Each structure stands twice: as C-alpha cells, then as structure tokens.
GROMACS .gro file of N, CA and C in nm:
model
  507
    1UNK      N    1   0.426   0.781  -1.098
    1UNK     CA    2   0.391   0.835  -1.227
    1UNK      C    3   0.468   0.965  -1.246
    2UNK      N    4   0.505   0.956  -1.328
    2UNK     CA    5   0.596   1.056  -1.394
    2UNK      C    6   0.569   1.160  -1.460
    3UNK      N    7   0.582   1.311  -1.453
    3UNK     CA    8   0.527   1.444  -1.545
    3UNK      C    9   0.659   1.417  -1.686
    4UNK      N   10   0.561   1.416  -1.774
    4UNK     CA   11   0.658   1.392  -1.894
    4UNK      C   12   0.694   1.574  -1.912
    5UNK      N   13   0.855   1.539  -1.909
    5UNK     CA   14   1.001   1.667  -1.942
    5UNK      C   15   0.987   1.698  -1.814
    6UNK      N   16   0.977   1.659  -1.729
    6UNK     CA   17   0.985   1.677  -1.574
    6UNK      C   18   1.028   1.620  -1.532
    7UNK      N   19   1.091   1.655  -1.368
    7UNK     CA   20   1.169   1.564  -1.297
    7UNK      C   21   1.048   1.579  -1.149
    8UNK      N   22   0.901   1.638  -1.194
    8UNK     CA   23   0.804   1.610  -1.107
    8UNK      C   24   0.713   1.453  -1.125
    9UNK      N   25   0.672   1.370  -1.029
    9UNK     CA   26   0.637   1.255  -1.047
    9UNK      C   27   0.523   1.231  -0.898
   10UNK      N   28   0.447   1.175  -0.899
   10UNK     CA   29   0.350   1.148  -0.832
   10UNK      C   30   0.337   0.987  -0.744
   11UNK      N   31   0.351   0.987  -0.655
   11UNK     CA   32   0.330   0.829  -0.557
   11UNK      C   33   0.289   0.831  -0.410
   12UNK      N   34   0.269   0.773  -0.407
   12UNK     CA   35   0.267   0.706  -0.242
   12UNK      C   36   0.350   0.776  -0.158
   13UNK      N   37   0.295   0.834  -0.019
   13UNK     CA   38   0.356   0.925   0.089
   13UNK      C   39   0.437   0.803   0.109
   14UNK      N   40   0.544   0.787   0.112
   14UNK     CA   41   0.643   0.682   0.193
   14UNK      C   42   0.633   0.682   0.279
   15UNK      N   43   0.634   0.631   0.388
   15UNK     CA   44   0.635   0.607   0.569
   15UNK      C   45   0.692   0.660   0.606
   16UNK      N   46   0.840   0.687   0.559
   16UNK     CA   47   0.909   0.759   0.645
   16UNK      C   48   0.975   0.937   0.590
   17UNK      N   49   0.824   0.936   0.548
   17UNK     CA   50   0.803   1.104   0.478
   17UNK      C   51   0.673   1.127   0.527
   18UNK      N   52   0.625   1.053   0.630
   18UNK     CA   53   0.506   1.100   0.714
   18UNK      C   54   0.499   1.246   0.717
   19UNK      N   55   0.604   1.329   0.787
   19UNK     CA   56   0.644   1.416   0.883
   19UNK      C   57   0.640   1.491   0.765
   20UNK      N   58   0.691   1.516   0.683
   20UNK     CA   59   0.717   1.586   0.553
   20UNK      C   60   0.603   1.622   0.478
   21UNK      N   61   0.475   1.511   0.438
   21UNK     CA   62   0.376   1.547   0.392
   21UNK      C   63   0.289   1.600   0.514
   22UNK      N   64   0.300   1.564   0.636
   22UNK     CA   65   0.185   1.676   0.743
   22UNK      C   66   0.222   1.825   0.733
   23UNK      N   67   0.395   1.810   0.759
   23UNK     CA   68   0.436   1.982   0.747
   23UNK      C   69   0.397   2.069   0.593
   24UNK      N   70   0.376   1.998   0.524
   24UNK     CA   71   0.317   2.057   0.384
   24UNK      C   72   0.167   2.072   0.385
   25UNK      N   73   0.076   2.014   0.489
   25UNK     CA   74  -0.029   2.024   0.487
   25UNK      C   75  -0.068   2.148   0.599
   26UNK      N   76   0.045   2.100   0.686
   26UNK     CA   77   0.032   2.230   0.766
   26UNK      C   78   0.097   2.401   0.707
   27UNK      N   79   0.140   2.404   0.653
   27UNK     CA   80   0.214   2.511   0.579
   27UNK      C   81   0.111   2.600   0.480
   28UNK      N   82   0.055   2.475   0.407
   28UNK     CA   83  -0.080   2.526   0.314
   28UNK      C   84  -0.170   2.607   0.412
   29UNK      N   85  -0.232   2.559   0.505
   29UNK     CA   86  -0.326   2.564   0.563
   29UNK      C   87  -0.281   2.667   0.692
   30UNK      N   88  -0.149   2.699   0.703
   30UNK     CA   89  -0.084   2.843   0.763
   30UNK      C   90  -0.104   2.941   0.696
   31UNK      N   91  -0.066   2.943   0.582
   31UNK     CA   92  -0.102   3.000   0.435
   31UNK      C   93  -0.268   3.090   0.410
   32UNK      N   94  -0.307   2.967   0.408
   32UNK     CA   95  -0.464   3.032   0.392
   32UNK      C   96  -0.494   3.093   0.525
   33UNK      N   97  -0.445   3.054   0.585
   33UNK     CA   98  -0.515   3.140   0.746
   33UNK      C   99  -0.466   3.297   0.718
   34UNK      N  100  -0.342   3.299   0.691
   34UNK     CA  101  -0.288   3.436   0.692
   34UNK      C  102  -0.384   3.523   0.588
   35UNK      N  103  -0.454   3.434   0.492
   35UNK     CA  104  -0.530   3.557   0.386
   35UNK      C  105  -0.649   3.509   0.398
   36UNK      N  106  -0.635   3.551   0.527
   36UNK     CA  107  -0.831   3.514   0.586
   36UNK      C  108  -0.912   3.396   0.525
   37UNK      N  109  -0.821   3.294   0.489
   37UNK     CA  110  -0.918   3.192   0.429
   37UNK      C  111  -0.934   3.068   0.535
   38UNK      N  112  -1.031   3.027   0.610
   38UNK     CA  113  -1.041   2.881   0.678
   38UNK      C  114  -1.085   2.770   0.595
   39UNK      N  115  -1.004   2.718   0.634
   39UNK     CA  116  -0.982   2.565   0.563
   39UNK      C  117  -0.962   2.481   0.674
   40UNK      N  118  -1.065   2.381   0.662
   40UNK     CA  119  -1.059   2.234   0.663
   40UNK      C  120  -0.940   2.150   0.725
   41UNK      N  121  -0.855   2.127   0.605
   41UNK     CA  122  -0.710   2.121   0.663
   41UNK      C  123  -0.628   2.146   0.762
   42UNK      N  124  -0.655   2.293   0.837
   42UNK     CA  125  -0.615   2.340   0.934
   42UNK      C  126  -0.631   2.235   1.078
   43UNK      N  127  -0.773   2.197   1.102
   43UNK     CA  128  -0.805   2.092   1.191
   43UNK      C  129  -0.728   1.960   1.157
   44UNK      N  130  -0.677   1.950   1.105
   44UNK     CA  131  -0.618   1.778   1.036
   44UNK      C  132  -0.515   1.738   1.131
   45UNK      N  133  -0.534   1.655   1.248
   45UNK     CA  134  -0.402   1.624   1.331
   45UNK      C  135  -0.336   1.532   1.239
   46UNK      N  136  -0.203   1.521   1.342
   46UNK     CA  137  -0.100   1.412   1.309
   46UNK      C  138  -0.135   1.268   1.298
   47UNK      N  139  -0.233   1.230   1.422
   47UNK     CA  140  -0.249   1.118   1.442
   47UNK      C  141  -0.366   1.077   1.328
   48UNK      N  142  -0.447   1.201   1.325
   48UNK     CA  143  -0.520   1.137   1.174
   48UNK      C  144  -0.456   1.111   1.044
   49UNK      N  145  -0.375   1.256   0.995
   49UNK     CA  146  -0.273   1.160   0.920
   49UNK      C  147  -0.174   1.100   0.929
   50UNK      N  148  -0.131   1.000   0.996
   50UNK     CA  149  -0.082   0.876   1.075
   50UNK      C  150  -0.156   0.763   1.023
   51UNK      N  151  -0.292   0.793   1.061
   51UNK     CA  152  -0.360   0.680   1.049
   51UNK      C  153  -0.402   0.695   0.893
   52UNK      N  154  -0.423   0.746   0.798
   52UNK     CA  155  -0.467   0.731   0.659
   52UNK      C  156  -0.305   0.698   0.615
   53UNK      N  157  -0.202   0.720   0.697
   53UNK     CA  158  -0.074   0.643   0.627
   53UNK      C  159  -0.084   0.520   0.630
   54UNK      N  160  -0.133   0.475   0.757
   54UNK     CA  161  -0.090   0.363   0.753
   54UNK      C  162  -0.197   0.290   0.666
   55UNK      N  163  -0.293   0.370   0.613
   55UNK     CA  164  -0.424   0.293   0.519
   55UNK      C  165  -0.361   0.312   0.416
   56UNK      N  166  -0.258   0.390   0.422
   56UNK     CA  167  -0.172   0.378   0.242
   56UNK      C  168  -0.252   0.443   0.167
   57UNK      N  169  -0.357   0.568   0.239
   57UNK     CA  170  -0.409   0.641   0.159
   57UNK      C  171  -0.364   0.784   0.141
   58UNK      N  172  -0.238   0.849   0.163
   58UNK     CA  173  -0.147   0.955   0.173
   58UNK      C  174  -0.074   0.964   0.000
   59UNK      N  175  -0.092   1.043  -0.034
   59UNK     CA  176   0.006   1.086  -0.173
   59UNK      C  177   0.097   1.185  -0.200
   60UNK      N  178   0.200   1.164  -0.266
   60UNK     CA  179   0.264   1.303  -0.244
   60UNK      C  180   0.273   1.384  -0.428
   61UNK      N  181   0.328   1.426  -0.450
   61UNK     CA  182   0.381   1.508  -0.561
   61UNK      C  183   0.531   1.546  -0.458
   62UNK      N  184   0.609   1.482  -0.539
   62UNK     CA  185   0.757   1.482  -0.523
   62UNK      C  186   0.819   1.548  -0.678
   63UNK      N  187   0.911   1.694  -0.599
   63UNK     CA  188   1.008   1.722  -0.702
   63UNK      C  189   1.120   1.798  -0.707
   64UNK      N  190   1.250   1.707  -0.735
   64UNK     CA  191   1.378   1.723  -0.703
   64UNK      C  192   1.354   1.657  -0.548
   65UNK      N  193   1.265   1.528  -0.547
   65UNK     CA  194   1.278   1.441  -0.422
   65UNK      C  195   1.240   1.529  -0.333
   66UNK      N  196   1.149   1.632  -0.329
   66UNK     CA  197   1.126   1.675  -0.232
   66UNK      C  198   0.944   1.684  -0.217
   67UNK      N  199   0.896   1.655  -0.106
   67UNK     CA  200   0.740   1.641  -0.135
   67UNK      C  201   0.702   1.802  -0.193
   68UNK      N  202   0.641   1.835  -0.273
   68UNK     CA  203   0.547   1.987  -0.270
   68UNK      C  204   0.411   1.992  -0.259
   69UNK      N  205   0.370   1.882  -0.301
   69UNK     CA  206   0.196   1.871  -0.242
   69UNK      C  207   0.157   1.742  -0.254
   70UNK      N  208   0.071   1.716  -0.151
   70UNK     CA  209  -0.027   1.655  -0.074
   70UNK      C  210  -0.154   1.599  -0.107
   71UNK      N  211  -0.200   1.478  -0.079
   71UNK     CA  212  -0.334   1.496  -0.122
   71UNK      C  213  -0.383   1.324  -0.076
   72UNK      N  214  -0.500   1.311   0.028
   72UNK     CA  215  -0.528   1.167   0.062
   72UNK      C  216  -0.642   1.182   0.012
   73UNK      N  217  -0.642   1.074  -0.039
   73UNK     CA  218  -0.809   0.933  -0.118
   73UNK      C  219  -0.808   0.818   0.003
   74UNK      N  220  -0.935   0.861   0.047
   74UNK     CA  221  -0.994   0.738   0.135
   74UNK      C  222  -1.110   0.712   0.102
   75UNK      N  223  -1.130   0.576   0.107
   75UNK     CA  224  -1.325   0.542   0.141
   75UNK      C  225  -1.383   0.542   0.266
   76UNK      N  226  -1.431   0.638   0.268
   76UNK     CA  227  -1.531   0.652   0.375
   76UNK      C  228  -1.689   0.707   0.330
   77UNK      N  229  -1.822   0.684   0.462
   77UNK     CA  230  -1.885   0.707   0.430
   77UNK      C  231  -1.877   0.845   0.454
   78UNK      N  232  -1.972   0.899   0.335
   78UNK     CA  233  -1.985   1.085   0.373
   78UNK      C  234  -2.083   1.094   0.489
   79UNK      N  235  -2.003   1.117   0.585
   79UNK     CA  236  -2.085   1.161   0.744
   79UNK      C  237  -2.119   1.293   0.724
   80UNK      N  238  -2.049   1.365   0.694
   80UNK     CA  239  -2.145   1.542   0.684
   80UNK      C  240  -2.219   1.563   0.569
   81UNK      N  241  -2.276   1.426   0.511
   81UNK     CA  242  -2.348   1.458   0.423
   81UNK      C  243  -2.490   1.306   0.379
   82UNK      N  244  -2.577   1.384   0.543
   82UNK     CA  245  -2.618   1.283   0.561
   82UNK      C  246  -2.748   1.225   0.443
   83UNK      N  247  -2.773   1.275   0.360
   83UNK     CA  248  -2.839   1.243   0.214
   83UNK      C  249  -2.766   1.124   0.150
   84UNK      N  250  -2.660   1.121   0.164
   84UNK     CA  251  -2.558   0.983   0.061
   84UNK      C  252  -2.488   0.967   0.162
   85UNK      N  253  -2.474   0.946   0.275
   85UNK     CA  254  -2.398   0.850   0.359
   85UNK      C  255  -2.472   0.745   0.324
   86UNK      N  256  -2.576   0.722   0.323
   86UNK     CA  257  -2.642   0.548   0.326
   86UNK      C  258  -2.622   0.494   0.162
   87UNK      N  259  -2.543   0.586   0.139
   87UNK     CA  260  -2.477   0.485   0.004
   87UNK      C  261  -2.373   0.411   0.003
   88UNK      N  262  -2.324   0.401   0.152
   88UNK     CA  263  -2.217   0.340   0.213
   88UNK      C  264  -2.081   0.450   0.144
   89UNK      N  265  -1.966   0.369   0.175
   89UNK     CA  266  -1.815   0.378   0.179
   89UNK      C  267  -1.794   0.477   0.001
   90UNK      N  268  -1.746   0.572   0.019
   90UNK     CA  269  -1.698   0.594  -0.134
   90UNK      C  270  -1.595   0.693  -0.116
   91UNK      N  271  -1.503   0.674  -0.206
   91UNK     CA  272  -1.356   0.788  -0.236
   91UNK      C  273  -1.379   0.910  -0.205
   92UNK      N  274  -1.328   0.972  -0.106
   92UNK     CA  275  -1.278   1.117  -0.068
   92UNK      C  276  -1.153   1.144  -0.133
   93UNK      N  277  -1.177   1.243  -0.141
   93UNK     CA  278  -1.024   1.352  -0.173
   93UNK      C  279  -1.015   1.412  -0.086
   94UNK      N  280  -0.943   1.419   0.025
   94UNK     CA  281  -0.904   1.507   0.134
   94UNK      C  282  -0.768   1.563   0.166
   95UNK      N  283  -0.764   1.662   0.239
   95UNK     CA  284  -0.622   1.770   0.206
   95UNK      C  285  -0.526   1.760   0.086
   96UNK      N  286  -0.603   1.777   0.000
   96UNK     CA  287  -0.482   1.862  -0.115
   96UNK      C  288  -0.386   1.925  -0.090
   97UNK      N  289  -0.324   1.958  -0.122
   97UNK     CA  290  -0.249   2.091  -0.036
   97UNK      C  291  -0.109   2.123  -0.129
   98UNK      N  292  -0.060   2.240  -0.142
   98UNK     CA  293   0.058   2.263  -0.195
   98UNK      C  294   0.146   2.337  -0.147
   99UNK      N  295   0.267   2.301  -0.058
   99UNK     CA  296   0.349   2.391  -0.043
   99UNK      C  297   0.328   2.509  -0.069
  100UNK      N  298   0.356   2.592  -0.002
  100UNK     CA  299   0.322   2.797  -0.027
  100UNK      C  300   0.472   2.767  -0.128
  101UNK      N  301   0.551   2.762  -0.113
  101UNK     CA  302   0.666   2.781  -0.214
  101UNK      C  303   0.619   2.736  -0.360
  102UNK      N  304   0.535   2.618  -0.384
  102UNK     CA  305   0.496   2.585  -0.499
  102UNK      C  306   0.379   2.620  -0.554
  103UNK      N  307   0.363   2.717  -0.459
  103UNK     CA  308   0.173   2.772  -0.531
  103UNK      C  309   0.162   2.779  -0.699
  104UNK      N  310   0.124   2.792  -0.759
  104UNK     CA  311   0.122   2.813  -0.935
  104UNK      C  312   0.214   2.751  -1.048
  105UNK      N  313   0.268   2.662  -0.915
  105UNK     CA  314   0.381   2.551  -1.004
  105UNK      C  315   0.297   2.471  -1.114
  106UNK      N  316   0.192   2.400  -1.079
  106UNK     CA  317   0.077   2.321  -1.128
  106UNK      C  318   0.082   2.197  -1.084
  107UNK      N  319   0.122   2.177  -0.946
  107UNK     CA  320   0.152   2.080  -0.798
  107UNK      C  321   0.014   2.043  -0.802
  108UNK      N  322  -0.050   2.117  -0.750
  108UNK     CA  323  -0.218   2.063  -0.752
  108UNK      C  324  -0.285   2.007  -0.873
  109UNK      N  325  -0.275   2.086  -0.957
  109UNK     CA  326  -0.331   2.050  -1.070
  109UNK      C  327  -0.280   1.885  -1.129
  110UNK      N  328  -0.142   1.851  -1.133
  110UNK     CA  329  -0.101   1.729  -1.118
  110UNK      C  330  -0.168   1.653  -1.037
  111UNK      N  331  -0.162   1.693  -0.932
  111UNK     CA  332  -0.203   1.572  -0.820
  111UNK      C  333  -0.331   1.505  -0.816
  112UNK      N  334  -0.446   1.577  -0.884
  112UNK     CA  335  -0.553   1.609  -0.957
  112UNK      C  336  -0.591   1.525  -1.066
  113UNK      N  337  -0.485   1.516  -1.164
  113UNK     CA  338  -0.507   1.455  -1.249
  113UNK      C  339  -0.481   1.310  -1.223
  114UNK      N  340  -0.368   1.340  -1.191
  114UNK     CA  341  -0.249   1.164  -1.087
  114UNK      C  342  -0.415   1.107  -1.027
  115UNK      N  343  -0.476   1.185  -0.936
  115UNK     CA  344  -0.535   1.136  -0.824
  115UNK      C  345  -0.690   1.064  -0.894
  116UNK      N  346  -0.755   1.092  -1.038
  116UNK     CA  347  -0.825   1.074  -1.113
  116UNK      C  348  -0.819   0.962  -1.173
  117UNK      N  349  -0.677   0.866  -1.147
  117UNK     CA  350  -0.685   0.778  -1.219
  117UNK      C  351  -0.626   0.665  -1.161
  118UNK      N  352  -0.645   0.693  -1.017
  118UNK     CA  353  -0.670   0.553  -0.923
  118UNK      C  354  -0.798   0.527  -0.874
  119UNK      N  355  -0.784   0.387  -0.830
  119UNK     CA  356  -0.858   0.294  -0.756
  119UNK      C  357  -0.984   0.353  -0.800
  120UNK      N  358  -0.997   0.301  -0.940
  120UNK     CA  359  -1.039   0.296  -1.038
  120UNK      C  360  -1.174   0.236  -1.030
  121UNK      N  361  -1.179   0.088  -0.946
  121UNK     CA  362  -1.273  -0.012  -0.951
  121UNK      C  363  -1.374   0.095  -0.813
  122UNK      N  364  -1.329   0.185  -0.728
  122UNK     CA  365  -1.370   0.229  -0.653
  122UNK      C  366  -1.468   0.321  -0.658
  123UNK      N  367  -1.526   0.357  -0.824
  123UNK     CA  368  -1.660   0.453  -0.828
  123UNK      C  369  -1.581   0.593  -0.770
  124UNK      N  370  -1.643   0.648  -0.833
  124UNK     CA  371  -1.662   0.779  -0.824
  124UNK      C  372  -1.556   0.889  -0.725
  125UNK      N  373  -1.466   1.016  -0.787
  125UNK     CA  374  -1.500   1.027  -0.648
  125UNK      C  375  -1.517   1.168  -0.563
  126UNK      N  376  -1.547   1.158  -0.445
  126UNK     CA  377  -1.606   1.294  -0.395
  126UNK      C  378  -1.480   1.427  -0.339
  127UNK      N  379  -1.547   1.510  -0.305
  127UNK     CA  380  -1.467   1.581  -0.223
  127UNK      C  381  -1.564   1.717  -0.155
  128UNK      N  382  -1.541   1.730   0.011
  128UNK     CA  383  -1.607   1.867   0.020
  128UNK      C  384  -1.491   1.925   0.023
  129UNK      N  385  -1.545   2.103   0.028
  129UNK     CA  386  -1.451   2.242   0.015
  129UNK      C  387  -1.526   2.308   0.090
  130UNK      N  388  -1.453   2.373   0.130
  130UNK     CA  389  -1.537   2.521   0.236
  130UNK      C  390  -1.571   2.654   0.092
  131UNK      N  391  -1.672   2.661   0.112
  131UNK     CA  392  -1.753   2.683  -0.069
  131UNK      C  393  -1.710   2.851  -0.093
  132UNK      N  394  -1.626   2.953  -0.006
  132UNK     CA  395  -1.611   3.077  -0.077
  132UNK      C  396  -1.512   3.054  -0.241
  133UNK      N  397  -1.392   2.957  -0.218
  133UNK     CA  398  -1.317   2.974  -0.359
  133UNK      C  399  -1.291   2.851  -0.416
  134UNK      N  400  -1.295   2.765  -0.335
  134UNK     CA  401  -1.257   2.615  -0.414
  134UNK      C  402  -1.339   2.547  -0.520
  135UNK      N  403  -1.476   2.576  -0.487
  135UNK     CA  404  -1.530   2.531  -0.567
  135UNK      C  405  -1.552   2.528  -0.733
  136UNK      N  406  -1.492   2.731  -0.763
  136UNK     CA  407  -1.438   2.718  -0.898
  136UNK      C  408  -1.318   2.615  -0.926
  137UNK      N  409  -1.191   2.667  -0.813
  137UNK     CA  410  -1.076   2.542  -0.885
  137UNK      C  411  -1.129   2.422  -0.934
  138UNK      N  412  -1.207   2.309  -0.808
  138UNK     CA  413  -1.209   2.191  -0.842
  138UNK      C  414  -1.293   2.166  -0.988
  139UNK      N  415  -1.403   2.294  -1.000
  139UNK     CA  416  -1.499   2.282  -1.104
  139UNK      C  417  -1.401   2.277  -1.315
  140UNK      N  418  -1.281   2.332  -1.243
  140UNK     CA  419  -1.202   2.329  -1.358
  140UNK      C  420  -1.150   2.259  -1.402
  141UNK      N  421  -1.111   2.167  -1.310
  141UNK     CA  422  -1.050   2.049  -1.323
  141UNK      C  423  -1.150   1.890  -1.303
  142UNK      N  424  -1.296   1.918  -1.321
  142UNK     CA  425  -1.395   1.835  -1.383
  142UNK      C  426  -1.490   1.759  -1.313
  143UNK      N  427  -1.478   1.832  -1.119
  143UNK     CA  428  -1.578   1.815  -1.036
  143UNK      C  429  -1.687   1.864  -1.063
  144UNK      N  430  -1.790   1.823  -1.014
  144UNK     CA  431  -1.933   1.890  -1.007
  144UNK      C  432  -2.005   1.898  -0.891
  145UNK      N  433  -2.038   2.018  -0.834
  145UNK     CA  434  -2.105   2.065  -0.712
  145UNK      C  435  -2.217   1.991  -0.737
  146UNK      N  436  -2.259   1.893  -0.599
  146UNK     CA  437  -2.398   1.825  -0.603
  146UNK      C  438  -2.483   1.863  -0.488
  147UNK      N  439  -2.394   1.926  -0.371
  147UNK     CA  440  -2.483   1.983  -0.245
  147UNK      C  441  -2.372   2.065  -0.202
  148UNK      N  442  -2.479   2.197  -0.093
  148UNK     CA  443  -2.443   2.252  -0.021
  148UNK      C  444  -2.539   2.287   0.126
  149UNK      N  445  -2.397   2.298   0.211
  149UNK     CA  446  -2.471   2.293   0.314
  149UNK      C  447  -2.360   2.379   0.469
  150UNK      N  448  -2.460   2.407   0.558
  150UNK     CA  449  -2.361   2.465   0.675
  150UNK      C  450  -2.371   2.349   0.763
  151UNK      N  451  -2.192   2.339   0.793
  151UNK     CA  452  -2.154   2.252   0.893
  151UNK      C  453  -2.104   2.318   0.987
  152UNK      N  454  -2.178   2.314   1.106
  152UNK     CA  455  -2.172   2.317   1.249
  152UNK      C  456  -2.052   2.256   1.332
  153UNK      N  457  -1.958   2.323   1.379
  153UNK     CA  458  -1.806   2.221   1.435
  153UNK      C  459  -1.842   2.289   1.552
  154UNK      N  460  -1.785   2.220   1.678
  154UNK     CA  461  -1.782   2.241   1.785
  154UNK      C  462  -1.644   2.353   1.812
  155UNK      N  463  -1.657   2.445   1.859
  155UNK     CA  464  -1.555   2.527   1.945
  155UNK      C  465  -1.516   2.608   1.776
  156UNK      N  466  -1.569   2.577   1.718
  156UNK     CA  467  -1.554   2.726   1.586
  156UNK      C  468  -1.688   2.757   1.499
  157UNK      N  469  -1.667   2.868   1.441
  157UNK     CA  470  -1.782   2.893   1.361
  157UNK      C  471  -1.810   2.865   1.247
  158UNK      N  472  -1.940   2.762   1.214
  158UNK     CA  473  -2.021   2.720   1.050
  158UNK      C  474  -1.914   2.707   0.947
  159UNK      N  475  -1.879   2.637   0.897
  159UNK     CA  476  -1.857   2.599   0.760
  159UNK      C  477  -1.942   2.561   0.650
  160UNK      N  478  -1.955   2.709   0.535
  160UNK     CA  479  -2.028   2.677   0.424
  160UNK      C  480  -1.961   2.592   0.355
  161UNK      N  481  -1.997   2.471   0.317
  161UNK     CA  482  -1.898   2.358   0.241
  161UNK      C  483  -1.999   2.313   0.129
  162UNK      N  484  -1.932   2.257   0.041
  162UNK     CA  485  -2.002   2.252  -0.116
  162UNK      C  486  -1.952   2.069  -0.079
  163UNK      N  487  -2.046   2.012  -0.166
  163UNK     CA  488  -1.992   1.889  -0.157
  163UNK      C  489  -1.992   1.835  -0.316
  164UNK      N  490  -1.872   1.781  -0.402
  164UNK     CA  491  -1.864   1.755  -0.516
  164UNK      C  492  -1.809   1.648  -0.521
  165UNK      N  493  -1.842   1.614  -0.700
  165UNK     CA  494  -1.773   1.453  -0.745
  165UNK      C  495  -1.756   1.455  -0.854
  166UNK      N  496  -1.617   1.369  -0.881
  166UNK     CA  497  -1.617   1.340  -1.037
  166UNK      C  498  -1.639   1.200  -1.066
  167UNK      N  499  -1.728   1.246  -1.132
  167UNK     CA  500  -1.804   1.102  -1.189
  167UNK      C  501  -1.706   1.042  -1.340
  168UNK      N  502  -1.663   0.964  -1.280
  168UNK     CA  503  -1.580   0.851  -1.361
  168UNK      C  504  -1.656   0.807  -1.460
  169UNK      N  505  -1.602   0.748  -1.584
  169UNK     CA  506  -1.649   0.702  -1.718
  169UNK      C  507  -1.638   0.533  -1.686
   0.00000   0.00000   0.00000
C-alpha cells in the first residue's frame, strides 16, 4: 500500500529483510532507553522475531526501499491479561517501532493506519504499552484504554502497562 505523493508504502517484512526490521526495532528501543524510557521492545529477541516472520506476521514501512518502521499483528491469546485471555486468540499489535532517524516523519502514524485495515475478518484489535506515554499516542490514533495493570517480569522491575483496542466497525 502506497502513501499517496509519496514514495513511502507499507507491506510485508520480506524474509530476507528479517535483519533489517529487528535492527530497527532494536534502534527504537536503544533510543528510548537513552531517555529513560523502558519499553517492551527492548526484551524482543531475534528468534522471536524470526518466528512471527515466519507467521508472516512482521510489517515494514519502506521508504526510498529502505525499512523505517516496524510493526507485528499476531493472534494470540492475551496472557498478561488474564480477564480476556479466555476469549481465546485475538490481534496484537506488537513492536511498532520507528527508526530514531525517522522519528516525526509520520512512519508510525502510517503504519497505524496501514495496520487498521488488515485481517479484517480477525475482530478487533489489541495492543499493551508500558502506560507513562504511549497511551496518549495510541489514544490519538483511535485506541481505547480498557485495563491497567502491573506486570511482574522476572530479573527486572514492574511494568505499568495499559492494555487497549480498536474496536473495528
């Protein structure tokens, strides 16, 4: 999908741009560390995204052929959110992410919109955030905070995380 008067366009991480969309996820998430922000992302190995490639659930925002941000949709059940896990399997949005070079380009915000209008037949869909700043962005772009809660990780400290969804028409 294509940004109309742009040569920015939205698809599928290609396979063999694996390496390209992790280093963009890792870069973001270097990024926020440096301005005291923890994120999520930061924990995200290779081999996990490896494996949502090969589920063909990896996206990029490509421009001038080059990835600038990131962003996987999977179904899974929400495990840290054990109130609606037993609603079974539903769409995540997980690592967004934008190149530090493309911060305020409107990389995210694209990917956002791009990412709103797949897999369609798939209901709804969610996303957590670690709840100090994201939760305004995503709220702008037409999520809605439905829980919050502290998540407990082993070998680091609590994550306040908001858990939201955009509820599809």
């Amino acid at each position: 999908m294509n940004s109309p008067g742009s040569n920015r366009r939205f698809a599928q991480l290609e396979d063999d741009r694996v390496h390209e969309g992790f280093a963009v996820l890792q870069r973001a998430g270097e990024w926020l560390t440096s301005l005291g922000r923890r994120q999520r992302i930061t924990n995200t190995t290779f081999d996990n995204y490896s494996l949502w490639q090969s589920d063909g659930d990896n996206y990029a925002v490509l421009e001038s052929d080059r990835v600038v941000a990131v962003a996987t949709l999977r179904l899974e059940v929400l495990k840290d959110w054990p109130d609606y896990s037993e609603c079974g399997p539903s769409l995540m949005l997980r690592g967004l992410a934008t190149d530090p070079d493309f911060r305020g380009s409107g990389a995210g915000t694209f990917a956002i919109d791009q990412i709103k209008s797949l897999r369609m037949d798939e209901g709804d869909i969610y996303l957590d955030c670690v709840s100090d700043f994201l939760p305004d962005y995503y709220q702008r772009h037409g999520f809605e905070t439905i829980d919050q809660r502290i998540l407990n990780c082993p070998d680091e400290p609590p994550y306040d995380i908001t858990l939201m969804q955009f509820a599809r028409p």
